[in-house]
Coordinates of C-alpha atoms and ligand atoms in Angstrom, one line a residue:
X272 CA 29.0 33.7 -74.3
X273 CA 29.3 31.0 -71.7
X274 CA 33.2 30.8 -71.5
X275 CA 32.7 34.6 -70.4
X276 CA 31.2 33.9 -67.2
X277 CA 33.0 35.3 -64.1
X278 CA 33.2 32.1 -61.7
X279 CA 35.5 29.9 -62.8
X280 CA 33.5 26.7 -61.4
X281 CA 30.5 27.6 -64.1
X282 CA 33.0 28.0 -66.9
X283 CA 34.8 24.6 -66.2
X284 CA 31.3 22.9 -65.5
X285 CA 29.9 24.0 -68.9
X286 CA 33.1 23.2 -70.9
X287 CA 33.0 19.4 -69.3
X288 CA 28.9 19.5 -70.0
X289 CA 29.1 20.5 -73.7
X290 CA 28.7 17.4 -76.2
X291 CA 28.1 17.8 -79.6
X292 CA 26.2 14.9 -80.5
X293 CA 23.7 16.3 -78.0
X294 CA 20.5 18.1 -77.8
X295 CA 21.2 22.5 -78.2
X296 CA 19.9 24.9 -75.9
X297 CA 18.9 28.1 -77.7
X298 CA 19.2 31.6 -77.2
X299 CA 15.3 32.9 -77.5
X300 CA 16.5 36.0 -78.1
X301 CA 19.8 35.8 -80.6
X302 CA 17.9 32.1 -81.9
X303 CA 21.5 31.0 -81.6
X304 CA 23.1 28.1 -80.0
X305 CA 24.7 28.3 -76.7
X306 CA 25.8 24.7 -75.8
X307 CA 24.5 21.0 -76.8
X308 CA 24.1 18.7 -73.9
X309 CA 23.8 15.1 -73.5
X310 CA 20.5 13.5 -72.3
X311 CA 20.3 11.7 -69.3
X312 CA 18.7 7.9 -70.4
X313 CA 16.1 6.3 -68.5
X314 CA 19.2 4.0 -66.9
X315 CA 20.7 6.9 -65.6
X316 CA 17.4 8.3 -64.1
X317 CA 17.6 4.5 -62.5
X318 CA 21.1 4.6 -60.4
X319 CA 19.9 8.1 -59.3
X320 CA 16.9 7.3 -57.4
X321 CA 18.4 4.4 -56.4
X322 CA 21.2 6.4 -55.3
X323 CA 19.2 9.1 -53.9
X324 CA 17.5 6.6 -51.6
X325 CA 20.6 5.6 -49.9
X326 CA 20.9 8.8 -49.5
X327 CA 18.2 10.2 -48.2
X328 CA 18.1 7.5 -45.3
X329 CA 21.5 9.4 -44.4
X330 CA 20.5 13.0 -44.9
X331 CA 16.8 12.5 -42.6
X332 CA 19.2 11.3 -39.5
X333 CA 21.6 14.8 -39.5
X334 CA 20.0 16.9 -36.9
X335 CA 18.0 19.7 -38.2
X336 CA 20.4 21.9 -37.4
X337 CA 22.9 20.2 -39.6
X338 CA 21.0 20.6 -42.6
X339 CA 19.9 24.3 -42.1
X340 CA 23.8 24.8 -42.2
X341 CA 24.0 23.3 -45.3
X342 CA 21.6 24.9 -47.2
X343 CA 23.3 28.5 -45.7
X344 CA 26.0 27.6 -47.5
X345 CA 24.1 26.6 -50.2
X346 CA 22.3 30.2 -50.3
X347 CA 25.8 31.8 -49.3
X348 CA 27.0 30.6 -52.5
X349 CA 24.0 31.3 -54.9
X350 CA 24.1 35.0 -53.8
X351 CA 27.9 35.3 -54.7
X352 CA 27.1 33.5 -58.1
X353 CA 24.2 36.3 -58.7
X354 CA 26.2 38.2 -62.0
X355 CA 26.8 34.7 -63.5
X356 CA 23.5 33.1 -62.8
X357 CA 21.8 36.2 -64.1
X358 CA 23.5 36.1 -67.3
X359 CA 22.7 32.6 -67.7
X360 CA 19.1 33.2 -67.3
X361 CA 18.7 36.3 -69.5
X362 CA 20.7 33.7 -72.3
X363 CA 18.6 31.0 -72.3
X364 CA 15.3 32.2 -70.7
X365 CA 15.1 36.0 -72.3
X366 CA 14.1 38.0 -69.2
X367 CA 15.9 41.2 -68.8
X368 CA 19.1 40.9 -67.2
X369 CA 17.5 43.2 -63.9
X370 CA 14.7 40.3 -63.7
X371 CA 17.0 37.6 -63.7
X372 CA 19.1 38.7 -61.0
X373 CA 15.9 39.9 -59.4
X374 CA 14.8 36.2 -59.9
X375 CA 18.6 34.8 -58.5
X376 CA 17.9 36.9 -55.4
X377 CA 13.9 35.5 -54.9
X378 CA 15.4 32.0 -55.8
X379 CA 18.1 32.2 -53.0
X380 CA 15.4 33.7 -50.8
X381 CA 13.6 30.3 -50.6
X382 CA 17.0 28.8 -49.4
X383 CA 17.6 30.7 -46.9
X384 CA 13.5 30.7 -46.1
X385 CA 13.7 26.8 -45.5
X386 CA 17.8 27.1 -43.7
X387 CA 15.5 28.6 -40.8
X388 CA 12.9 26.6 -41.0
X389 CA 14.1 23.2 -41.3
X390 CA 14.7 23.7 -37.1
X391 CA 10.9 24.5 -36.6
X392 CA 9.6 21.1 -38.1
X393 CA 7.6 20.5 -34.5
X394 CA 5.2 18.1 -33.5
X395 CA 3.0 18.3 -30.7
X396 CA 1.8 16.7 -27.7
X397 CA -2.2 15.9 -27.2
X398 CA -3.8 15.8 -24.3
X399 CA -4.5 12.1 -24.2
X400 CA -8.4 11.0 -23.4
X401 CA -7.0 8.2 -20.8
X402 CA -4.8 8.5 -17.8
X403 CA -2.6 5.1 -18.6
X404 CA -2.0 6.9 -22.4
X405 CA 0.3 10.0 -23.6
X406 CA -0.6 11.0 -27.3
X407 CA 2.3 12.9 -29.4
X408 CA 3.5 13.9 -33.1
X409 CA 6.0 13.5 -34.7
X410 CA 7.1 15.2 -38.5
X411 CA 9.3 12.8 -40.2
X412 CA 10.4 13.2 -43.9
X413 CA 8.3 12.4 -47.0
X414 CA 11.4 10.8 -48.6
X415 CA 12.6 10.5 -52.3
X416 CA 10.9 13.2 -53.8
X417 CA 11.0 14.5 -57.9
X418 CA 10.3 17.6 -59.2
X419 CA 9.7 19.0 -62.5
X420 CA 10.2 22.9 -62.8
X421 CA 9.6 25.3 -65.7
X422 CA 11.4 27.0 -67.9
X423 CA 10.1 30.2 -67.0
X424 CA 11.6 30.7 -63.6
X425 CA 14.7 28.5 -64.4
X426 CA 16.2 28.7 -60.7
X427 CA 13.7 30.4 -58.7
X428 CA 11.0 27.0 -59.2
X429 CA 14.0 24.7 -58.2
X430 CA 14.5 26.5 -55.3
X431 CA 10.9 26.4 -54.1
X432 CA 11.1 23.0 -53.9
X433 CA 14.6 21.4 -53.6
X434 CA 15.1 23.7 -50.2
X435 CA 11.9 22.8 -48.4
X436 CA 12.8 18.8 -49.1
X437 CA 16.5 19.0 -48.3
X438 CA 15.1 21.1 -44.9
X439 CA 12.3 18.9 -43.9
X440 CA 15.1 15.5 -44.8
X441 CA 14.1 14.4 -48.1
X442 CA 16.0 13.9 -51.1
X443 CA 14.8 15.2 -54.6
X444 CA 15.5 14.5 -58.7
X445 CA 14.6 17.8 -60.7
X446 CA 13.5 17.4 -64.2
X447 CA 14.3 20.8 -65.5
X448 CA 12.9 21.9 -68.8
X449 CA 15.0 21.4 -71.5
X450 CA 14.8 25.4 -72.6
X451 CA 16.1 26.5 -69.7
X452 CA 18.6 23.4 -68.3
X453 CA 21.5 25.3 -67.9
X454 CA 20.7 27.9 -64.8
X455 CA 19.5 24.1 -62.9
X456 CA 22.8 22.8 -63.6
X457 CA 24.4 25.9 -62.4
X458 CA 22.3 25.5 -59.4
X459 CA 22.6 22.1 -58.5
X460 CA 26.5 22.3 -58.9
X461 CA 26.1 25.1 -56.4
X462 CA 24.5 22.6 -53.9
X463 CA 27.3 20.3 -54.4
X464 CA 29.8 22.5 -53.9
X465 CA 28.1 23.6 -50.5
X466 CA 28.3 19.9 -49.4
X467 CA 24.8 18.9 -50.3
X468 CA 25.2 14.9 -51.2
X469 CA 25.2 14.6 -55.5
X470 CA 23.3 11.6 -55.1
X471 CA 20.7 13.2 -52.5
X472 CA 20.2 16.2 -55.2
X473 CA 20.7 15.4 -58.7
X474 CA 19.3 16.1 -62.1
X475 CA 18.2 15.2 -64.8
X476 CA 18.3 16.5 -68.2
X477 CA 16.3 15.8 -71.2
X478 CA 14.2 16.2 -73.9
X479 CA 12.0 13.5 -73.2
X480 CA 10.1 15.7 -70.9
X481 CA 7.1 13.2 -71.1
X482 CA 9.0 10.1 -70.7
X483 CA 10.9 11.5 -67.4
X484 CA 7.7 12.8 -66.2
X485 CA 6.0 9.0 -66.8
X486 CA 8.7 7.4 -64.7
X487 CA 8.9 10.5 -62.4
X488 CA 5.4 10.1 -61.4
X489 CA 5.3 6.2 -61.1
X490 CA 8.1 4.9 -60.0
X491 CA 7.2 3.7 -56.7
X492 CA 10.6 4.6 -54.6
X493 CA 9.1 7.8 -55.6
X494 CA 7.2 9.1 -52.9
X495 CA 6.4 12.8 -54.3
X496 CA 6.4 14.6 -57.2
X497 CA 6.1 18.6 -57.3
X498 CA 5.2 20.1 -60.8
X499 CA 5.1 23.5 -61.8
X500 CA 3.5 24.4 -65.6
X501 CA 0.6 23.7 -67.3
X502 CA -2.9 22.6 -65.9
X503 CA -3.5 19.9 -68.9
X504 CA 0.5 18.2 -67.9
X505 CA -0.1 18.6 -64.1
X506 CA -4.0 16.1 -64.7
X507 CA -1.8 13.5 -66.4
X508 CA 0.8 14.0 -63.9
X509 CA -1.5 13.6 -60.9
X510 CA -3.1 10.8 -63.0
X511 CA 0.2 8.7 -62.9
X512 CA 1.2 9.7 -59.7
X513 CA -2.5 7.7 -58.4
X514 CA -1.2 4.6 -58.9
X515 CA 1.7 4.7 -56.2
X516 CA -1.0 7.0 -54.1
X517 CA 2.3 10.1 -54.4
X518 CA 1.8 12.8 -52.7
X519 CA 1.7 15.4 -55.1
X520 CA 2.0 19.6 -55.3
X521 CA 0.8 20.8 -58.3
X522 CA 1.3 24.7 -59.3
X523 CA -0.4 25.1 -62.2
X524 CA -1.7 27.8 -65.0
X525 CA -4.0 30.9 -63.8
X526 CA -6.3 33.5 -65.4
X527 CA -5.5 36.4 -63.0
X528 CA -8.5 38.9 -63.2
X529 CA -7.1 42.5 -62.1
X530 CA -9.7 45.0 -61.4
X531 CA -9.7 48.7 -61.5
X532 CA -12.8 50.1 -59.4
X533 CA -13.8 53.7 -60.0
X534 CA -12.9 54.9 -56.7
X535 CA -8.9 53.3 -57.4
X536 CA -5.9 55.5 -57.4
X537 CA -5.2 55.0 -61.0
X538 CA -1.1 55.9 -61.3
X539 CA -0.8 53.5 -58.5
X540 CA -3.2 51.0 -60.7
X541 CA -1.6 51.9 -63.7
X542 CA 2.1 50.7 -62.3
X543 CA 0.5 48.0 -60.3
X544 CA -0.8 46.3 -64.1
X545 CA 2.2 46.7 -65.6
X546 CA 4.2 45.4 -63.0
X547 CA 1.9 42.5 -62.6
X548 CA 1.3 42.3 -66.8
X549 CA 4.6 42.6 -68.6
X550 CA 7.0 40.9 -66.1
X551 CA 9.3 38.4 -67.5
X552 CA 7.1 39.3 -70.9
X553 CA 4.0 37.7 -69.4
X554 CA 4.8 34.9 -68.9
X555 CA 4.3 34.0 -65.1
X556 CA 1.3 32.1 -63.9
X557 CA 0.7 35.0 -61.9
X558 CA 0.6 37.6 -64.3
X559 CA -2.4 39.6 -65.0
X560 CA -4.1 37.8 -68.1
X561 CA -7.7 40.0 -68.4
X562 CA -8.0 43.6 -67.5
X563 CA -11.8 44.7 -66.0
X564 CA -12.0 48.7 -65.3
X565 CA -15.0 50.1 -64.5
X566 CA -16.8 52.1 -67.2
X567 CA -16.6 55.9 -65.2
X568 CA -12.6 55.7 -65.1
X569 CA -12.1 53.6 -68.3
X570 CA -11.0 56.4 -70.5
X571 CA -9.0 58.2 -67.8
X572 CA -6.9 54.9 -66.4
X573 CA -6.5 53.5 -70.2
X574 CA -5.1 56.8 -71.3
X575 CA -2.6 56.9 -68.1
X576 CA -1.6 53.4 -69.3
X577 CA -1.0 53.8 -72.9
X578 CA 1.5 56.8 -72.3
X579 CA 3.1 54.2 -69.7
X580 CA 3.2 51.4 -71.8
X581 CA 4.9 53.8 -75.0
X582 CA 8.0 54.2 -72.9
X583 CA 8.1 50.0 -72.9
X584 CA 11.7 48.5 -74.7
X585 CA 11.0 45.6 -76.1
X586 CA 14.6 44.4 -76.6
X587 CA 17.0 40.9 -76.4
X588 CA 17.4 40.8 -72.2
X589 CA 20.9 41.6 -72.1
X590 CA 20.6 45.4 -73.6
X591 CA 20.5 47.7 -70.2
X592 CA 17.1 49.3 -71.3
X593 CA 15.4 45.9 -72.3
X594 CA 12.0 46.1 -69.9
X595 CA 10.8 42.9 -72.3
X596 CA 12.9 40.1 -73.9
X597 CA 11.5 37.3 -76.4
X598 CA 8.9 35.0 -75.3
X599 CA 10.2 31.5 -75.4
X600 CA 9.9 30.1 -78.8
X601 CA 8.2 30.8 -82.4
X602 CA 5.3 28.2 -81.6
X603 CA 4.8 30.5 -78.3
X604 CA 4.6 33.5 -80.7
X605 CA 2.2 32.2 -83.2
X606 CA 0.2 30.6 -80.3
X607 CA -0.2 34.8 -79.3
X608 CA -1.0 36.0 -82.9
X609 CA -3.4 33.3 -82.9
X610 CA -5.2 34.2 -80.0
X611 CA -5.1 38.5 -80.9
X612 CA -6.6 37.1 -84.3
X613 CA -9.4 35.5 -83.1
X614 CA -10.3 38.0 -80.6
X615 CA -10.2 40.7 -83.5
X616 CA -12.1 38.3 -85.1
X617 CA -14.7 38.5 -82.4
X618 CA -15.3 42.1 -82.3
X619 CA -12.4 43.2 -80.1
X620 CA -10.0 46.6 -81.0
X621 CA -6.6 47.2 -81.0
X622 CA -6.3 50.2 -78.5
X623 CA -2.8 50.4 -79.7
X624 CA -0.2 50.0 -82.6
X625 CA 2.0 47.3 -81.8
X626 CA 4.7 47.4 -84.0
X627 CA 5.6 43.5 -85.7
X628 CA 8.9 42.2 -84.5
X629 CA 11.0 39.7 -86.1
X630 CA 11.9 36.3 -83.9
X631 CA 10.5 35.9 -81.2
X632 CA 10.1 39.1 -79.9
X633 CA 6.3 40.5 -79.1
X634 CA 5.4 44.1 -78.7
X635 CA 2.8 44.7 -76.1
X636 CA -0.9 44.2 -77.7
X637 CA -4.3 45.9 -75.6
X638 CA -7.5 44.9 -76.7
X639 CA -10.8 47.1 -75.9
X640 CA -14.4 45.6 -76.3
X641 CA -13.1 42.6 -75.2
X642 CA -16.3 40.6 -73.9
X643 CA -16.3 38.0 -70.9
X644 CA -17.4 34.6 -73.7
X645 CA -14.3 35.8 -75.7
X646 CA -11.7 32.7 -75.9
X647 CA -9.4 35.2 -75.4
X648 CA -10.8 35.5 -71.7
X649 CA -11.4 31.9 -71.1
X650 CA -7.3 31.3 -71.2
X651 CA -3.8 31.7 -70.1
X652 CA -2.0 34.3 -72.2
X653 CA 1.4 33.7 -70.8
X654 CA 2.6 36.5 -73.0
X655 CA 2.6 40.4 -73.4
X656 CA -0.9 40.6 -74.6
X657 CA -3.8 42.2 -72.4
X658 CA -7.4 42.4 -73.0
X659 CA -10.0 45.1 -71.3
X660 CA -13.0 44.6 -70.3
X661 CA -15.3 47.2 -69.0
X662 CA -18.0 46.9 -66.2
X663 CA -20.5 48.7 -63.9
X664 CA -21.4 46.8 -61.1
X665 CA -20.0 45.2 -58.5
X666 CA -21.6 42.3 -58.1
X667 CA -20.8 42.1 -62.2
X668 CA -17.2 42.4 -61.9
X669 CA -16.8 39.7 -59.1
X670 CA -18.9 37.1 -60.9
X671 CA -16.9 37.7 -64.1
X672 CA -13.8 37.5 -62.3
X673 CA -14.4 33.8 -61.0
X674 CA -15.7 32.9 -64.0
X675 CA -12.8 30.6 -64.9
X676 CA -11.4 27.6 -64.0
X677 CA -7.8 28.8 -62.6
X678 CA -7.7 29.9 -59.2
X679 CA -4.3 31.5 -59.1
X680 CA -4.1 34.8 -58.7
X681 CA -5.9 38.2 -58.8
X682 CA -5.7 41.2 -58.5
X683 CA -7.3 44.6 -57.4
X684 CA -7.5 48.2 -56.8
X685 CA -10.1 50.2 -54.4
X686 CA -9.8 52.7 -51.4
X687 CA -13.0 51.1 -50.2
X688 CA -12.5 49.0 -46.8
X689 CA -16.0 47.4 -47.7
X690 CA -15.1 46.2 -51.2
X691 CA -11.4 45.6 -49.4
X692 CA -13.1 43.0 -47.7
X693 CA -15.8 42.1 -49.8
X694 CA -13.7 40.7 -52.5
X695 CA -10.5 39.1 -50.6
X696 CA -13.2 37.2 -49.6
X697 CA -15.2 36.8 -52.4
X698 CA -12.5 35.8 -55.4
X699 CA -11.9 32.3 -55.6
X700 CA -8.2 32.7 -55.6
X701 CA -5.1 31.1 -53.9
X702 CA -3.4 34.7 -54.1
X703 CA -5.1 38.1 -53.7
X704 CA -3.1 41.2 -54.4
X705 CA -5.0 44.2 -52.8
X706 CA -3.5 48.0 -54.7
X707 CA -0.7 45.4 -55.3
X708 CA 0.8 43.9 -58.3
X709 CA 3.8 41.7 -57.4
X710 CA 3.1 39.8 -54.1
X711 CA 5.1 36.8 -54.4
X712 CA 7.6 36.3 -51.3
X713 CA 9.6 33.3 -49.9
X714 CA 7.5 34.4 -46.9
X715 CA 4.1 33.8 -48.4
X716 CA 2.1 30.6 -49.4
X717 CA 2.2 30.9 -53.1
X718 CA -0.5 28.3 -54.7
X719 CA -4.1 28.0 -56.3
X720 CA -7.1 26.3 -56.0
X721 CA -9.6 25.2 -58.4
X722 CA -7.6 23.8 -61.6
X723 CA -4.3 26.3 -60.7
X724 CA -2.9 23.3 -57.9
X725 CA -2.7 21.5 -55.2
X726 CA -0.1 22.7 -51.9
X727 CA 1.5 25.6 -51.4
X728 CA 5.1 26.4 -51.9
X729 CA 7.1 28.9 -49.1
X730 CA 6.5 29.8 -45.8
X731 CA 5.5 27.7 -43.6
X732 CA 3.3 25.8 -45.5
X733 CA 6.2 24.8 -47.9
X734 CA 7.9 22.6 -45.4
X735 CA 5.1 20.7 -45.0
X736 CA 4.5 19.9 -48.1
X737 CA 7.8 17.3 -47.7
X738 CA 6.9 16.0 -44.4
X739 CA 4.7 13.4 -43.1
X740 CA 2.8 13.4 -39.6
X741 CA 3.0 10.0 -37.4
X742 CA 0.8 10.0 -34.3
X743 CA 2.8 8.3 -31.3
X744 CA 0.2 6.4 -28.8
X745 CA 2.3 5.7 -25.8
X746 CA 0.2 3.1 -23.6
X747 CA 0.2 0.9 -20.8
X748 CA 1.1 3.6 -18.5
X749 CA -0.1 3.7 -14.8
Ligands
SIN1747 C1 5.4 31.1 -61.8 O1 5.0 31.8 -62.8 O2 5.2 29.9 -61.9 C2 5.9 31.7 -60.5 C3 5.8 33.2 -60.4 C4 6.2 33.7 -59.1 O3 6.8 33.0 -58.3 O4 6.1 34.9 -58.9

């Protein structure tokens, strides 16, 4: 399937990356084999950041202006690569093919994103307290920076880093996961080709995630490591990452809450949850993970949704009428028949009769009289499963919906300015999505707070994530 990719340079980079004595990267939805590669070592890891040091010392003094054309190139080229890329995704990663170039485009975006703003890195000048003194700012570049990105986003996550550090001057190692390496090594040979220094942006690739991640997090020419996946690896990360006092930005799991108030226009609701539910098969941090609908509209909105959800193709990601590939391996599917077991267990219903699929494919699963102390609640799906819970009050609904301790997203739908207001202010989220499913945009600060991270990744904010503020105290004047 590889050798029939359009671009020439993918082909001829996949044909020279393909070892046999290496580790395979699987088709989740085929469970077939669509390359071996050979691991990186810990030596190799090594020379790069040694290399990537040199490097970056050359890369912060290019004016800022300089590097914004690079990475225009950089984006120039990932948009013409958008057929190939997309097919690479859908074969390793599952999604759909329409969400994986829908993900090459929102990966590119943060390129371009960070090509503009690498010029606006300002300081600023203070107004000093003494007339002999003139105070000032400058933003200078973090430096050697590492990142570890997911598999579920296999170009869009390397994006949202590696462009704000090349922008703000630094120079980065990604750690991709090894399901998904093939889309980074597509991407980073993309870079290379648009003139970005190999040994300012290299990679690594492994199945040794948690040996890469040690030395990743320690190392002290290190000075910032970026991690996007699971709350339990980001705490040992940050952990590791103390020692050398890294700065770190962590974008970890969520328990998105998405409520449906009675006075919510409940087709736009309706598309809105699948939207935000059943993308890339559930599995995005963002995703909806509980359902609460409030009990007067309950039978109305779950009826609109069921005849919805029956026109759902659950299908491998490269059919045209897939709208949900596999989840990513067997363990991630018993980990979900697990979870719908014990909730059934608990006293929740099946409101529908999902039908069982062989490999790794999932049909969509609703559960009704699904209580708040349910484990089922209390954690991250990642998968097509969704679980209802009805309510009455207000004051209910909001206290249920920061019961957790993920503050990613939510989600919510009302024509009420007053509960507008009340509850963008009143969830404990990083990300509120108001009659709105899908609100992530290069232009937006995507991040969490409570146990979902630390920083935020586009925008503005983004860029500052990689840079550093010195103070400037200029004395002695008269
Ligand atoms: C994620 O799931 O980590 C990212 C999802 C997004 O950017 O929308």
């Amino acid at each position: 399937m590889l050798q029939k990719l359009q671009s020439e340079t993918l082909k001829v980079l996949f044909e020279n990356l393909s070892y046999n004595g290496g580790f395979p990267v699987i088709n989740p939805a085929t469970e077939q084999e669509l390359i071996r590669l050979k691991t990186s070592t810990l030596e190799d890891i090594d020379a790069q950041i040694e290399a990537c040091k040199r490097a970056q010392v050359e890369w912060a003094k290019l004016s800022a202006k300089s590097r914004s054309v690079f990475l225009k190139k950089w984006f120039q080229l990932l948009v013409e690569h958008t057929e190939d890329i997309a097919i690479i995704i859908t074969l390793e990663q599952g999604k759909p093919l329409v969400e994986s170039r829908g993900e090459v485009a929102y990966g590119a975006s943060f390129v371009e994103w960070f090509s503009e703003e690498a010029k606006r890195a300002y300081g600023e000048v203070i107004p000093a307290p003494a007339a002999d003194r003139r105070l000032s700012t400058i933003k200078q570049p973090v430096g050697v920076c590492a990142a570890i990105t997911p598999w579920n986003f296999p170009k869009a996550m390397i994006t949202r880093k590696a462009a704000p550090a090349l922008a703000a001057g630094c120079g980065m190692i990604i750690k991709p996961s090894e399901l998904t390496p093939l889309t980074a090594l597509a991407v980073m040979e993309l870079a290379h080709q648009a003139g970005i220094p190999k040994d300012l942006l290299s990679i690594v690739v492994s199945e040794q995630a948690a040996e890469f991640g040690v030395v990743l997090s320690t190392d002290p020419r290190i000075k910032k490591i970026s991690f996007t996946g699971s709350t339990r690896v980001g705490k040992i990360l940050m952990k590791q990452a103390s020692d050398t006092v890294k700065a770190v930005s962590m974008e970890l799991g969520g328990n998105a809450p998405f409520i449906v108030f009675e006075d919510a226009d409940l087709d736009a609701a309706v598309n809105g949850l699948i939207a935000s539910k059943f993308r890339n098969a559930g599995q995005t941090c963002v995703c909806t993970n509980r359902l609460y609908v409030h009990k007067n509209v309950k039978e109305a909105f779950v009826a609109k949704l069921l005849n919805k959800m029956a026109k759902l193709k659950v299908a491998n990601g490269l059919a045209a009428d897939s709208n949900l590939g596999p989840v990513i391996t067997m363990a991630a599917k018993h980990r979900l028949e697990a979870v719908i077991d014990q909730a059934l267990q608990e006293g929740a219903k099946l409101l529908n009769q999902p039908k069982k699929r062989s490999g790794r494919f999932v049909e969509p699963v609703v559960l009704d009289h699904v209580e708040q102390s349910m484990a089922i609640v209390q954690q991250e799906l990642f998968g097509p499963v969704l679980p209802i819970i009805t309510f009455e009050h207000d004051e209910q609904v909001l206290m249920m919906a920061n019961d957790t301790e993920y503050g990613l997203a939510c989600y919510f739908y009302t024509d009420s300015l007053q509960r507008i207001v009340t509850f963008s202010e009143g969830l404990e989220y990083g990300m509120v999505g108001v009659n709105e499913g899908i609100i992530s945009t290069e232009v937006a600060p995507f991040g969490g707070i409570k146990e979902s991270g630390v920083g935020r990744e586009g925008a503005k904010q983004g860029m500052d994530e990689y840079l550093e503020t010195k103070y400037i105290c200029l004395g002695g004047l008269s």
